[in-house]
């Protein structure tokens, strides 16, 4: 039951984060969902941090992510910590700190590579290509689009859109 409820909250959180709802309303919903949860749910926290960043509240988003990643590390959730670097990327890109975005994505990418991950790594590589391209490092960005293309599934639309967007 708890797993099912957490899954539903996670899907709803994703809809709040990606949907057309005003950011302040999305933040309110996410805070309420977190308060109702029996445990810390990293997906809820990650979406809340991204929404805070969209509102320009970086000083709240950054420590929230750091605390959540520390909790996940304590629980041995290395894969989720490495995969969560994409949320950190969103926060840092919105804050205009391209070097921090690159650094966090690169550390997540390397951790995923070390674990042999093939699910999160293609998307992380594509986002890393975005961060590199935004810094004017096209050749290195191209290399990560190739990695993303090689590893990404044909039906992984997010990955496909991101690496193709960098190339275009």
PDB file of C-alpha atoms in Angstrom:
ATOM      1  CA  UNK A   1       0.000   0.000   0.000  1.00  0.00           C
ATOM      2  CA  UNK A   2       2.713   2.486   0.918  1.00  0.00           C
ATOM      3  CA  UNK A   3       4.580   1.738  -2.306  1.00  0.00           C
ATOM      4  CA  UNK A   4       1.433   2.297  -4.369  1.00  0.00           C
ATOM      5  CA  UNK A   5       0.682   5.590  -2.617  1.00  0.00           C
ATOM      6  CA  UNK A   6       4.275   6.748  -3.072  1.00  0.00           C
ATOM      7  CA  UNK A   7       4.111   5.841  -6.774  1.00  0.00           C
ATOM      8  CA  UNK A   8       0.933   7.835  -7.239  1.00  0.00           C
ATOM      9  CA  UNK A   9       2.407  10.840  -5.396  1.00  0.00           C
ATOM     10  CA  UNK A  10       5.522  10.591  -7.558  1.00  0.00           C
ATOM     11  CA  UNK A  11       3.496  10.600 -10.769  1.00  0.00           C
ATOM     12  CA  UNK A  12       1.384  13.503  -9.540  1.00  0.00           C
ATOM     13  CA  UNK A  13       4.553  15.376  -8.542  1.00  0.00           C
ATOM     14  CA  UNK A  14       5.955  14.914 -12.036  1.00  0.00           C
ATOM     15  CA  UNK A  15       2.722  16.294 -13.482  1.00  0.00           C
ATOM     16  CA  UNK A  16       2.923  19.278 -11.123  1.00  0.00           C
ATOM     17  CA  UNK A  17       6.521  19.918 -12.087  1.00  0.00           C
ATOM     18  CA  UNK A  18       5.979  19.619 -15.820  1.00  0.00           C
ATOM     19  CA  UNK A  19       2.397  20.788 -16.160  1.00  0.00           C
ATOM     20  CA  UNK A  20       0.879  24.184 -16.807  1.00  0.00           C
ATOM     21  CA  UNK A  21      -0.154  24.816 -13.195  1.00  0.00           C
ATOM     22  CA  UNK A  22       1.209  28.090 -11.799  1.00  0.00           C
ATOM     23  CA  UNK A  23       4.455  27.477  -9.951  1.00  0.00           C
ATOM     24  CA  UNK A  24       3.183  28.824  -6.613  1.00  0.00           C
ATOM     25  CA  UNK A  25       0.222  26.414  -6.719  1.00  0.00           C
ATOM     26  CA  UNK A  26       2.507  23.515  -7.683  1.00  0.00           C
ATOM     27  CA  UNK A  27       4.773  24.359  -4.753  1.00  0.00           C
ATOM     28  CA  UNK A  28       1.821  24.405  -2.368  1.00  0.00           C
ATOM     29  CA  UNK A  29       0.644  21.004  -3.607  1.00  0.00           C
ATOM     30  CA  UNK A  30       4.155  19.504  -3.321  1.00  0.00           C
ATOM     31  CA  UNK A  31       4.582  20.792   0.230  1.00  0.00           C
ATOM     32  CA  UNK A  32       1.217  19.297   1.167  1.00  0.00           C
ATOM     33  CA  UNK A  33       2.074  15.956  -0.434  1.00  0.00           C
ATOM     34  CA  UNK A  34       5.376  15.839   1.449  1.00  0.00           C
ATOM     35  CA  UNK A  35       3.589  16.590   4.724  1.00  0.00           C
ATOM     36  CA  UNK A  36       1.189  13.677   4.112  1.00  0.00           C
ATOM     37  CA  UNK A  37       3.958  11.208   3.278  1.00  0.00           C
ATOM     38  CA  UNK A  38       5.163   8.836   5.984  1.00  0.00           C
ATOM     39  CA  UNK A  39       8.744   8.946   4.641  1.00  0.00           C
ATOM     40  CA  UNK A  40      10.915  11.333   2.654  1.00  0.00           C
ATOM     41  CA  UNK A  41      10.163  10.774  -1.010  1.00  0.00           C
ATOM     42  CA  UNK A  42      13.094  11.965  -3.128  1.00  0.00           C
ATOM     43  CA  UNK A  43      10.961  12.527  -6.224  1.00  0.00           C
ATOM     44  CA  UNK A  44       8.673  14.931  -4.364  1.00  0.00           C
ATOM     45  CA  UNK A  45      11.633  16.790  -2.931  1.00  0.00           C
ATOM     46  CA  UNK A  46      13.372  16.955  -6.314  1.00  0.00           C
ATOM     47  CA  UNK A  47      10.339  18.395  -8.060  1.00  0.00           C
ATOM     48  CA  UNK A  48       9.852  20.878  -5.222  1.00  0.00           C
ATOM     49  CA  UNK A  49      13.483  21.997  -5.563  1.00  0.00           C
ATOM     50  CA  UNK A  50      13.026  22.463  -9.325  1.00  0.00           C
ATOM     51  CA  UNK A  51       9.862  24.511  -8.761  1.00  0.00           C
ATOM     52  CA  UNK A  52      11.660  26.627  -6.148  1.00  0.00           C
ATOM     53  CA  UNK A  53      14.402  27.269  -8.716  1.00  0.00           C
ATOM     54  CA  UNK A  54      11.805  28.277 -11.310  1.00  0.00           C
ATOM     55  CA  UNK A  55      10.596  30.811  -8.770  1.00  0.00           C
ATOM     56  CA  UNK A  56      14.174  32.071  -8.341  1.00  0.00           C
ATOM     57  CA  UNK A  57      14.453  30.684  -4.803  1.00  0.00           C
ATOM     58  CA  UNK A  58      17.860  29.032  -5.297  1.00  0.00           C
ATOM     59  CA  UNK A  59      18.918  29.496  -1.659  1.00  0.00           C
ATOM     60  CA  UNK A  60      16.056  27.182  -0.683  1.00  0.00           C
ATOM     61  CA  UNK A  61      16.409  24.703  -3.569  1.00  0.00           C
ATOM     62  CA  UNK A  62      20.119  23.948  -3.171  1.00  0.00           C
ATOM     63  CA  UNK A  63      20.138  22.924   0.524  1.00  0.00           C
ATOM     64  CA  UNK A  64      16.928  20.956   0.026  1.00  0.00           C
ATOM     65  CA  UNK A  65      18.616  18.865  -2.672  1.00  0.00           C
ATOM     66  CA  UNK A  66      21.814  18.474  -0.659  1.00  0.00           C
ATOM     67  CA  UNK A  67      19.887  17.238   2.373  1.00  0.00           C
ATOM     68  CA  UNK A  68      17.839  14.790   0.318  1.00  0.00           C
ATOM     69  CA  UNK A  69      20.932  13.441  -1.440  1.00  0.00           C
ATOM     70  CA  UNK A  70      22.639  12.959   1.936  1.00  0.00           C
ATOM     71  CA  UNK A  71      19.613  11.003   3.168  1.00  0.00           C
ATOM     72  CA  UNK A  72      19.619   8.852   0.036  1.00  0.00           C
ATOM     73  CA  UNK A  73      23.362   8.198   0.436  1.00  0.00           C
ATOM     74  CA  UNK A  74      22.775   7.107   4.028  1.00  0.00           C
ATOM     75  CA  UNK A  75      20.208   4.595   2.751  1.00  0.00           C
ATOM     76  CA  UNK A  76      22.587   3.241   0.109  1.00  0.00           C
ATOM     77  CA  UNK A  77      20.585   4.703  -2.774  1.00  0.00           C
ATOM     78  CA  UNK A  78      23.654   5.541  -4.932  1.00  0.00           C
ATOM     79  CA  UNK A  79      21.807   5.093  -8.202  1.00  0.00           C
ATOM     80  CA  UNK A  80      19.116   7.581  -7.204  1.00  0.00           C
ATOM     81  CA  UNK A  81      21.708  10.076  -5.961  1.00  0.00           C
ATOM     82  CA  UNK A  82      23.568   9.905  -9.270  1.00  0.00           C
ATOM     83  CA  UNK A  83      20.302  10.136 -11.218  1.00  0.00           C
ATOM     84  CA  UNK A  84      19.163  13.099  -9.139  1.00  0.00           C
ATOM     85  CA  UNK A  85      22.014  15.212 -10.494  1.00  0.00           C
ATOM     86  CA  UNK A  86      19.612  16.096 -13.283  1.00  0.00           C
ATOM     87  CA  UNK A  87      17.481  18.025 -10.793  1.00  0.00           C
ATOM     88  CA  UNK A  88      20.622  19.752  -9.533  1.00  0.00           C
ATOM     89  CA  UNK A  89      21.368  20.577 -13.178  1.00  0.00           C
ATOM     90  CA  UNK A  90      17.962  22.244 -13.525  1.00  0.00           C
ATOM     91  CA  UNK A  91      18.542  24.344 -10.412  1.00  0.00           C
ATOM     92  CA  UNK A  92      22.049  25.411 -11.442  1.00  0.00           C
ATOM     93  CA  UNK A  93      21.106  26.121 -15.066  1.00  0.00           C
ATOM     94  CA  UNK A  94      18.200  28.293 -13.923  1.00  0.00           C
ATOM     95  CA  UNK A  95      20.561  30.033 -11.496  1.00  0.00           C
ATOM     96  CA  UNK A  96      22.942  30.690 -14.392  1.00  0.00           C
ATOM     97  CA  UNK A  97      25.815  28.688 -12.869  1.00  0.00           C
ATOM     98  CA  UNK A  98      26.777  26.626 -15.903  1.00  0.00           C
ATOM     99  CA  UNK A  99      30.039  25.393 -14.354  1.00  0.00           C
ATOM    100  CA  UNK A 100      28.190  24.013 -11.306  1.00  0.00           C
ATOM    101  CA  UNK A 101      25.599  22.395 -13.585  1.00  0.00           C
ATOM    102  CA  UNK A 102      28.367  20.721 -15.572  1.00  0.00           C
ATOM    103  CA  UNK A 103      30.247  19.622 -12.454  1.00  0.00           C
ATOM    104  CA  UNK A 104      27.182  18.000 -10.872  1.00  0.00           C
ATOM    105  CA  UNK A 105      26.089  16.309 -14.095  1.00  0.00           C
ATOM    106  CA  UNK A 106      29.596  15.026 -14.762  1.00  0.00           C
ATOM    107  CA  UNK A 107      29.875  13.551 -11.256  1.00  0.00           C
ATOM    108  CA  UNK A 108      26.467  11.903 -11.690  1.00  0.00           C
ATOM    109  CA  UNK A 109      27.414  10.614 -15.137  1.00  0.00           C
ATOM    110  CA  UNK A 110      30.686   9.122 -13.869  1.00  0.00           C
ATOM    111  CA  UNK A 111      28.921   7.448 -10.939  1.00  0.00           C
ATOM    112  CA  UNK A 112      26.305   5.995 -13.287  1.00  0.00           C
ATOM    113  CA  UNK A 113      29.026   4.788 -15.634  1.00  0.00           C
ATOM    114  CA  UNK A 114      30.866   3.136 -12.733  1.00  0.00           C
ATOM    115  CA  UNK A 115      27.655   1.336 -11.729  1.00  0.00           C
ATOM    116  CA  UNK A 116      27.089   0.171 -15.302  1.00  0.00           C
ATOM    117  CA  UNK A 117      23.759   1.988 -15.464  1.00  0.00           C
ATOM    118  CA  UNK A 118      22.034   2.193 -18.824  1.00  0.00           C
ATOM    119  CA  UNK A 119      18.735   3.728 -17.729  1.00  0.00           C
ATOM    120  CA  UNK A 120      19.713   7.134 -16.311  1.00  0.00           C
ATOM    121  CA  UNK A 121      23.087   7.562 -18.032  1.00  0.00           C
ATOM    122  CA  UNK A 122      21.821   8.379 -21.563  1.00  0.00           C
ATOM    123  CA  UNK A 123      19.673  11.242 -20.276  1.00  0.00           C
ATOM    124  CA  UNK A 124      22.415  12.467 -17.960  1.00  0.00           C
ATOM    125  CA  UNK A 125      24.844  12.456 -20.906  1.00  0.00           C
ATOM    126  CA  UNK A 126      22.363  14.461 -22.975  1.00  0.00           C
ATOM    127  CA  UNK A 127      21.929  17.055 -20.215  1.00  0.00           C
ATOM    128  CA  UNK A 128      25.694  17.198 -19.737  1.00  0.00           C
ATOM    129  CA  UNK A 129      25.959  17.922 -23.467  1.00  0.00           C
ATOM    130  CA  UNK A 130      23.529  20.820 -22.949  1.00  0.00           C
ATOM    131  CA  UNK A 131      25.632  22.252 -20.127  1.00  0.00           C
ATOM    132  CA  UNK A 132      28.822  21.905 -22.159  1.00  0.00           C
ATOM    133  CA  UNK A 133      27.266  23.455 -25.261  1.00  0.00           C
ATOM    134  CA  UNK A 134      25.944  26.380 -23.193  1.00  0.00           C
ATOM    135  CA  UNK A 135      29.556  27.041 -22.190  1.00  0.00           C
ATOM    136  CA  UNK A 136      30.714  27.072 -25.810  1.00  0.00           C
ATOM    137  CA  UNK A 137      32.353  23.632 -25.695  1.00  0.00           C
ATOM    138  CA  UNK A 138      30.732  22.161 -28.784  1.00  0.00           C
ATOM    139  CA  UNK A 139      33.218  19.353 -29.461  1.00  0.00           C
ATOM    140  CA  UNK A 140      32.876  17.934 -25.967  1.00  0.00           C
ATOM    141  CA  UNK A 141      29.102  18.402 -26.111  1.00  0.00           C
ATOM    142  CA  UNK A 142      28.999  16.468 -29.394  1.00  0.00           C
ATOM    143  CA  UNK A 143      30.841  13.557 -27.751  1.00  0.00           C
ATOM    144  CA  UNK A 144      28.199  13.329 -25.023  1.00  0.00           C
ATOM    145  CA  UNK A 145      25.383  13.475 -27.586  1.00  0.00           C
ATOM    146  CA  UNK A 146      27.008  10.458 -29.234  1.00  0.00           C
ATOM    147  CA  UNK A 147      27.097   8.611 -25.919  1.00  0.00           C
ATOM    148  CA  UNK A 148      23.462   9.507 -25.327  1.00  0.00           C
ATOM    149  CA  UNK A 149      22.467   8.377 -28.811  1.00  0.00           C
ATOM    150  CA  UNK A 150      24.345   5.080 -28.453  1.00  0.00           C
ATOM    151  CA  UNK A 151      22.940   4.244 -24.998  1.00  0.00           C
ATOM    152  CA  UNK A 152      19.453   5.735 -25.231  1.00  0.00           C
ATOM    153  CA  UNK A 153      16.420   3.702 -26.163  1.00  0.00           C
ATOM    154  CA  UNK A 154      14.574   4.743 -29.314  1.00  0.00           C
ATOM    155  CA  UNK A 155      11.389   5.264 -27.299  1.00  0.00           C
ATOM    156  CA  UNK A 156      13.081   7.331 -24.548  1.00  0.00           C
ATOM    157  CA  UNK A 157      11.629  10.606 -25.775  1.00  0.00           C
ATOM    158  CA  UNK A 158      13.274  12.871 -23.211  1.00  0.00           C
ATOM    159  CA  UNK A 159      16.738  11.572 -24.045  1.00  0.00           C
ATOM    160  CA  UNK A 160      16.066  11.705 -27.782  1.00  0.00           C
ATOM    161  CA  UNK A 161      14.791  15.286 -27.643  1.00  0.00           C
ATOM    162  CA  UNK A 162      17.653  16.545 -25.479  1.00  0.00           C
ATOM    163  CA  UNK A 163      20.604  15.121 -27.418  1.00  0.00           C
ATOM    164  CA  UNK A 164      19.016  16.004 -30.760  1.00  0.00           C
ATOM    165  CA  UNK A 165      18.345  19.517 -29.481  1.00  0.00           C
ATOM    166  CA  UNK A 166      22.003  19.984 -28.600  1.00  0.00           C
ATOM    167  CA  UNK A 167      23.052  18.827 -32.055  1.00  0.00           C
ATOM    168  CA  UNK A 168      20.644  21.126 -33.818  1.00  0.00           C
TER     169      UNK A 168
END
